CSV table of C-alpha atoms in Angstrom, one decimal:
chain,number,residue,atom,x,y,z
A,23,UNK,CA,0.0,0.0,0.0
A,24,UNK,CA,1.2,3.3,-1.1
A,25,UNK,CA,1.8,6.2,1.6
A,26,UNK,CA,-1.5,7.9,0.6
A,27,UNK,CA,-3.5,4.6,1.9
A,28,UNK,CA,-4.1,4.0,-1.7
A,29,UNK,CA,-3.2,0.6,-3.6
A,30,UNK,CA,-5.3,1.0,-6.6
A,31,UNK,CA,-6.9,3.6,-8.1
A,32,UNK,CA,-9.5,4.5,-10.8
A,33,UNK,CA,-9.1,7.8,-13.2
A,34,UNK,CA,-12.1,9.0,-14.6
A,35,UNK,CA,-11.1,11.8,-17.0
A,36,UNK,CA,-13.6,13.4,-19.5
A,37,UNK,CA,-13.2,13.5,-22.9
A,38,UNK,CA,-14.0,17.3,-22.9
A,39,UNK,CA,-10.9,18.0,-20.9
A,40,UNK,CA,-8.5,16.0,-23.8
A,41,UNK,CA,-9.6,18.9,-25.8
A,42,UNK,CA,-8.3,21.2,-23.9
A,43,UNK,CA,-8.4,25.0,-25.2
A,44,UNK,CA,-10.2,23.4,-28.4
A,45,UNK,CA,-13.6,22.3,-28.8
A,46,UNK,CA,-13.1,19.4,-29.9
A,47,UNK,CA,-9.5,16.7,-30.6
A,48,UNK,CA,-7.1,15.4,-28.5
A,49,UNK,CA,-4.6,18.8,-27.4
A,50,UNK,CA,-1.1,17.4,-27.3
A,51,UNK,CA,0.4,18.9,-24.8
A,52,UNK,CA,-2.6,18.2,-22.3
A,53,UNK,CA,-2.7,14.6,-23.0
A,54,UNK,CA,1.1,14.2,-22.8
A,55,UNK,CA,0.5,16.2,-18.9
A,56,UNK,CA,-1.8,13.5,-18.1
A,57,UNK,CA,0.4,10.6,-19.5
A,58,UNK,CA,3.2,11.9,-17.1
A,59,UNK,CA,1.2,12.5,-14.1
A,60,UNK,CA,0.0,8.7,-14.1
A,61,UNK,CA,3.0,7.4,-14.8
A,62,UNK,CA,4.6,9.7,-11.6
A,63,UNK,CA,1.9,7.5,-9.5
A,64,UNK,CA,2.6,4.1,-10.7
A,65,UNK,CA,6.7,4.3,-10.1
A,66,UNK,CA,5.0,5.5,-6.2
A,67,UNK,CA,4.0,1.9,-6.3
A,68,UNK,CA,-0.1,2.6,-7.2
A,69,UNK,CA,-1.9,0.4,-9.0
A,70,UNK,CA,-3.9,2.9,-11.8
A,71,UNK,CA,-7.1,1.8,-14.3
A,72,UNK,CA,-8.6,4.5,-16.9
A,73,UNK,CA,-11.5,5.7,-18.0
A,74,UNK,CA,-12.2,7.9,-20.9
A,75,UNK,CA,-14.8,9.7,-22.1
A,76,UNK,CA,-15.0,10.5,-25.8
A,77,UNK,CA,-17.5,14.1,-26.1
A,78,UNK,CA,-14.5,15.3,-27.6
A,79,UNK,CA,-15.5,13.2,-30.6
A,80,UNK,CA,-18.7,12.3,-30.5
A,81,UNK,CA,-21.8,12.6,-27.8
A,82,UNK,CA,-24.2,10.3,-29.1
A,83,UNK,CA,-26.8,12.3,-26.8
A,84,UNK,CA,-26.5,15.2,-29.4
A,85,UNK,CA,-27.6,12.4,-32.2
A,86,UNK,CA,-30.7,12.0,-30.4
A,87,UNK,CA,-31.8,15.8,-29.4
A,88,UNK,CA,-31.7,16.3,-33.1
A,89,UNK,CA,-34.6,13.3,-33.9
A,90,UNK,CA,-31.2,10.3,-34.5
A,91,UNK,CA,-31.5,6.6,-33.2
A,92,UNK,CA,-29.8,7.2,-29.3
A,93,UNK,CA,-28.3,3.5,-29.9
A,94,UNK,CA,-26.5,4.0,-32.7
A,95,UNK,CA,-25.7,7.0,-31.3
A,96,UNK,CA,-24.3,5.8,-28.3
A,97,UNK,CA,-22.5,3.6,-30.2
A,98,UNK,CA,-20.7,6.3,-32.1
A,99,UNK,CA,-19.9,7.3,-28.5
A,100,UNK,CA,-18.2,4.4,-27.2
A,101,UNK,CA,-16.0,4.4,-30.4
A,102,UNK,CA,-14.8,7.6,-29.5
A,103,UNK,CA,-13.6,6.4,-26.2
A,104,UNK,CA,-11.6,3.8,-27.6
A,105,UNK,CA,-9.7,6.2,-29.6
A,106,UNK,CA,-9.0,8.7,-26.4
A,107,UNK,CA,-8.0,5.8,-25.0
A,108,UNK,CA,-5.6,4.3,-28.0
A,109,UNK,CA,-4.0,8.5,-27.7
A,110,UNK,CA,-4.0,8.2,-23.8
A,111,UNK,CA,-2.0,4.0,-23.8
A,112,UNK,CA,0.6,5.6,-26.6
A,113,UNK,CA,1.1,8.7,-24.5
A,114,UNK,CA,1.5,6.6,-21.2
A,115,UNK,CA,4.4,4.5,-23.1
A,116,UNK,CA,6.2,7.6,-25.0
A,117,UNK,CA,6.3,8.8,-21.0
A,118,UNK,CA,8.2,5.5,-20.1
A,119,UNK,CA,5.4,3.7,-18.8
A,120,UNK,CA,3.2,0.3,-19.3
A,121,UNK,CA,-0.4,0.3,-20.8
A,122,UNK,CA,-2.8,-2.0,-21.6
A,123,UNK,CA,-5.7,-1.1,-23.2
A,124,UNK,CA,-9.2,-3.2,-23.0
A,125,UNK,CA,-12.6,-2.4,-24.6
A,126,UNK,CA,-16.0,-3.0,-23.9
A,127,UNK,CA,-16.6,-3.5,-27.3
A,128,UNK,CA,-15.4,-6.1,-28.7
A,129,UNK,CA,-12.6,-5.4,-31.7
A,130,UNK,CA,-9.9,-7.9,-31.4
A,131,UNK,CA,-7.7,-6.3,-34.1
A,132,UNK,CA,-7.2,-3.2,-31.7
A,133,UNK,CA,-7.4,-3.8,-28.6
A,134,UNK,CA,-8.3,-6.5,-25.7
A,135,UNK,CA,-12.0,-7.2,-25.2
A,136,UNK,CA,-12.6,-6.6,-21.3
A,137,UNK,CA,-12.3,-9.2,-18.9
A,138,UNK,CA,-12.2,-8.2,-15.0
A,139,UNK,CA,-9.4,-11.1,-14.8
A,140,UNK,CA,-7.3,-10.0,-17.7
A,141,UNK,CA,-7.5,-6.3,-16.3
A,142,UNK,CA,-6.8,-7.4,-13.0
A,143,UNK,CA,-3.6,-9.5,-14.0
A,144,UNK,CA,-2.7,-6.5,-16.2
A,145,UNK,CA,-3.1,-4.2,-12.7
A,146,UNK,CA,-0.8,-6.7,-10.9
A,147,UNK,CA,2.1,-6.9,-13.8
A,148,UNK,CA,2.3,-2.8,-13.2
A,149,UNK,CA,0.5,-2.2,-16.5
A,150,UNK,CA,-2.0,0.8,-16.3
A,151,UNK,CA,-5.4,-0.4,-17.5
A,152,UNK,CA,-7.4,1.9,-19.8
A,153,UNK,CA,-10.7,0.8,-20.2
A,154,UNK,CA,-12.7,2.1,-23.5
A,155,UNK,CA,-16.0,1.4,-24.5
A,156,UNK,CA,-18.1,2.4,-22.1
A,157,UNK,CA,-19.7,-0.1,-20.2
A,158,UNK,CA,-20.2,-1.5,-23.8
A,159,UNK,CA,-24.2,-0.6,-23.5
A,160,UNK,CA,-26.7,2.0,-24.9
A,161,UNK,CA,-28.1,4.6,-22.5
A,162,UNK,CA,-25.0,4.4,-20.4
A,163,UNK,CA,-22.5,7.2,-19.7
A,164,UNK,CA,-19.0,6.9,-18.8
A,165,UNK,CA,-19.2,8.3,-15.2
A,166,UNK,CA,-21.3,5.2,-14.8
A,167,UNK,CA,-18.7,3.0,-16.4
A,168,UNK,CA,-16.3,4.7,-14.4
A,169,UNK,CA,-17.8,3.7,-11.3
A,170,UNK,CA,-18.8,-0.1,-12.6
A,171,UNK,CA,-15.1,-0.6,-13.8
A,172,UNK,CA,-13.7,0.5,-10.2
A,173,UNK,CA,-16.3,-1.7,-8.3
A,174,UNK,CA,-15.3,-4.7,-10.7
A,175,UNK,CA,-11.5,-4.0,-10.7
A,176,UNK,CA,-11.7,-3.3,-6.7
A,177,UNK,CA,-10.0,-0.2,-6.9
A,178,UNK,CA,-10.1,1.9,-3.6
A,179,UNK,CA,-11.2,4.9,-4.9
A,180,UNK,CA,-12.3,6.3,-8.3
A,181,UNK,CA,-10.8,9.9,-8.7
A,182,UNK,CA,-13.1,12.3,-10.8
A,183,UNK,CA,-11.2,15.1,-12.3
A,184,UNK,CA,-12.9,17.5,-14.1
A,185,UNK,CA,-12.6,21.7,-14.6
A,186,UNK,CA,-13.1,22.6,-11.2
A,187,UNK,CA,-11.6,21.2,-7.9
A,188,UNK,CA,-14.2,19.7,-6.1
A,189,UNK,CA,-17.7,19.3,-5.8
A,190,UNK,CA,-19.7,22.8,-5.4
A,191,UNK,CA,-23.3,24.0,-4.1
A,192,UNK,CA,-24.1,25.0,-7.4
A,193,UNK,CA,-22.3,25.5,-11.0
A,194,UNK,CA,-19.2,27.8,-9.6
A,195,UNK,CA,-19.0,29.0,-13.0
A,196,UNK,CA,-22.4,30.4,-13.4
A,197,UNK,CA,-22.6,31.5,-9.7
A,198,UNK,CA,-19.9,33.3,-7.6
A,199,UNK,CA,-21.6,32.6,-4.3
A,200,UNK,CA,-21.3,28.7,-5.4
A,201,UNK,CA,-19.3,27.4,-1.6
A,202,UNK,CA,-17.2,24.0,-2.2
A,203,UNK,CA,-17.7,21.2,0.0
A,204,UNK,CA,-14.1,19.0,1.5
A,205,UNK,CA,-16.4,16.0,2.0
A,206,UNK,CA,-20.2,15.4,1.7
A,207,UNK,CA,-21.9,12.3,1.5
A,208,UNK,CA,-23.4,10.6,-1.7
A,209,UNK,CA,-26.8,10.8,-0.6
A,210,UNK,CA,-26.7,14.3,0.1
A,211,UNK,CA,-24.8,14.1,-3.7
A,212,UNK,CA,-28.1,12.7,-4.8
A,213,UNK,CA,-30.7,14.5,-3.0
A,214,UNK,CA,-28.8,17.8,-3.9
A,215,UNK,CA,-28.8,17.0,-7.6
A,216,UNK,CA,-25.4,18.2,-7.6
A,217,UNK,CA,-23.8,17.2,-10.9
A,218,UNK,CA,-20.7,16.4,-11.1
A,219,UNK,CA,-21.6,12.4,-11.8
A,220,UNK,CA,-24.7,11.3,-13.0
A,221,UNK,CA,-27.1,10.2,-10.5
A,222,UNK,CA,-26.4,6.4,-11.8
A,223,UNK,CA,-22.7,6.8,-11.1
A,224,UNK,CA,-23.2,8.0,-7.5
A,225,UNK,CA,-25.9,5.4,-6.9
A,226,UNK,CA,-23.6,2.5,-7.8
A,227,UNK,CA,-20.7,4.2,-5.7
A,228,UNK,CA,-23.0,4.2,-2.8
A,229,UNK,CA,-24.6,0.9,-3.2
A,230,UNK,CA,-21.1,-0.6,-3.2
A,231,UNK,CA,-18.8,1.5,-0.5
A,232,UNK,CA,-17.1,3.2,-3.1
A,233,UNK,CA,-15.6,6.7,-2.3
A,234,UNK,CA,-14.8,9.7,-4.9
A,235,UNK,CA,-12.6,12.0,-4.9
A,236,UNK,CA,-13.5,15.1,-7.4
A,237,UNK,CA,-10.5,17.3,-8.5
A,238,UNK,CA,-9.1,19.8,-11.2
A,239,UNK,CA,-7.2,18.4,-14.2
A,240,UNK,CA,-5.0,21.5,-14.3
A,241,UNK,CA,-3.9,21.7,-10.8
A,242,UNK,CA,-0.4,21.6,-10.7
A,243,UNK,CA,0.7,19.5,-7.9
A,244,UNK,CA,-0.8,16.6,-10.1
A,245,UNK,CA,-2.6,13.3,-9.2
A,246,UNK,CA,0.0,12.1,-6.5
A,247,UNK,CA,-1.2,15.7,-4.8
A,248,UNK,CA,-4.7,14.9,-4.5
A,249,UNK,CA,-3.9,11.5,-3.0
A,250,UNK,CA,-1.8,13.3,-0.6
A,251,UNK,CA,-4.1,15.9,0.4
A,252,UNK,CA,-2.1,19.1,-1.1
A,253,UNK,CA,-5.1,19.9,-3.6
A,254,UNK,CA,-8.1,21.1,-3.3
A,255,UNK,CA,-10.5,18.2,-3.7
A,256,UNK,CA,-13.6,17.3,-2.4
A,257,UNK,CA,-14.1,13.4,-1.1
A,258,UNK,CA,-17.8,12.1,-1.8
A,259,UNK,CA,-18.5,8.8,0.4
């Protein structure tokens, strides 16, 4: 076990935030920051799975707000993922680390179709496992995927990081007086319809005693400083 009181960990990073200044694409530099941040916490001896979200490709809920099929929508969606997360295993080896990448959806030519034992042993051989796809179902987002994948992979913790640091009374970017919370629970998540998740994602968490800690990409002391306590986070559970 690690000095945080960590051994293994789940990343849940948006697709939105590979974009970074652009609205849409992978940003280079960004993705490279990210690569080198999770290869500083496996040389600490942590344990790290992955997953992506692809609305910076494709968000197959836009397909169906404009009259599209939401399945083959969704579909469109999960692709995405797996090529955030193809960018995101490359980036992790060009940084001197070890990926392996699985999928939810089964293609064999690219990638390993998920297994929780093959992701497991990959865990345990110091690979970092980066699961695309989705939870490989319609009607599904990957927040919920993020949570099902840290349940079935017993991670410790699934770490959320999104644009702001931490989980706020409101929207902090639409209202000043928005206060951030250091730790609330994630039925007061729920009841609060506080957003950072979707309701599914949080339920799971709950259901199965899993905590979340939700935290800014661009913070500067990295992921090994919100394990440590130096950023600003809040902890959900």
């Amino acid at each position: 076990m690690s000095r945080t009181g960590y051994s293994r960990v789940l990343l849940k990073v948006s697709g939105e935030a590979l974009a970074g200044d652009q609205s849409y694409g992978i940003e280079p530099e960004f993705l490279n920051s990210i690569a080198r941040q999770i290869v500083d916490l496996t040389r600490s001896g942590m344990q790290v799975a992955i997953v992506i979200g692809g609305g910076n490709i494709f968000r197959g809920m836009a397909v169906a707000a404009r009259g599209g099929d939401r399945v083959i929508g969704d579909h469109m969606g999960m692709l995405g993922t797996v090529i955030n997360s193809l960018a995101l295993g490359d980036a992790i080896r060009r940084a001197g680390g070890r990926s392996h990448v699985f999928s939810s959806v089964s293609m064999p030519s690219i990638c390993d179709t998920f297994t929780q034992r093959a992701a497991i042993a990959a865990l345990e051989g110091g690979a970092t496992v980066i699961c695309a796809g989705g939870t490989g179902n319609p009607f599904f987002t990957t927040d919920t995927a993020a949570a099902l994948k840290a349940i079935e992979l017993r991670c410790d913790v699934l770490l959320k990081g999104t644009k702001v640091d931490g989980v706020y009374s409101a929207d902090p970017e639409k209202d000043p007086s928005a206060t951030r919370f250091d730790a609330i629970s994630h039925e007061e998540v729920i009841a609060q319809d506080l957003r950072v998740m979707d309701t599914a994602a949080f339920a799971l968490a709950r259901d199965n005693g899993l905590p979340i800690i939700v935290y800014a990409l661009s913070d500067k002391e990295g992921l090994v400083g919100v394990l440590d306590g130096r950023t600003p986070s809040t902890r959900v559970g």
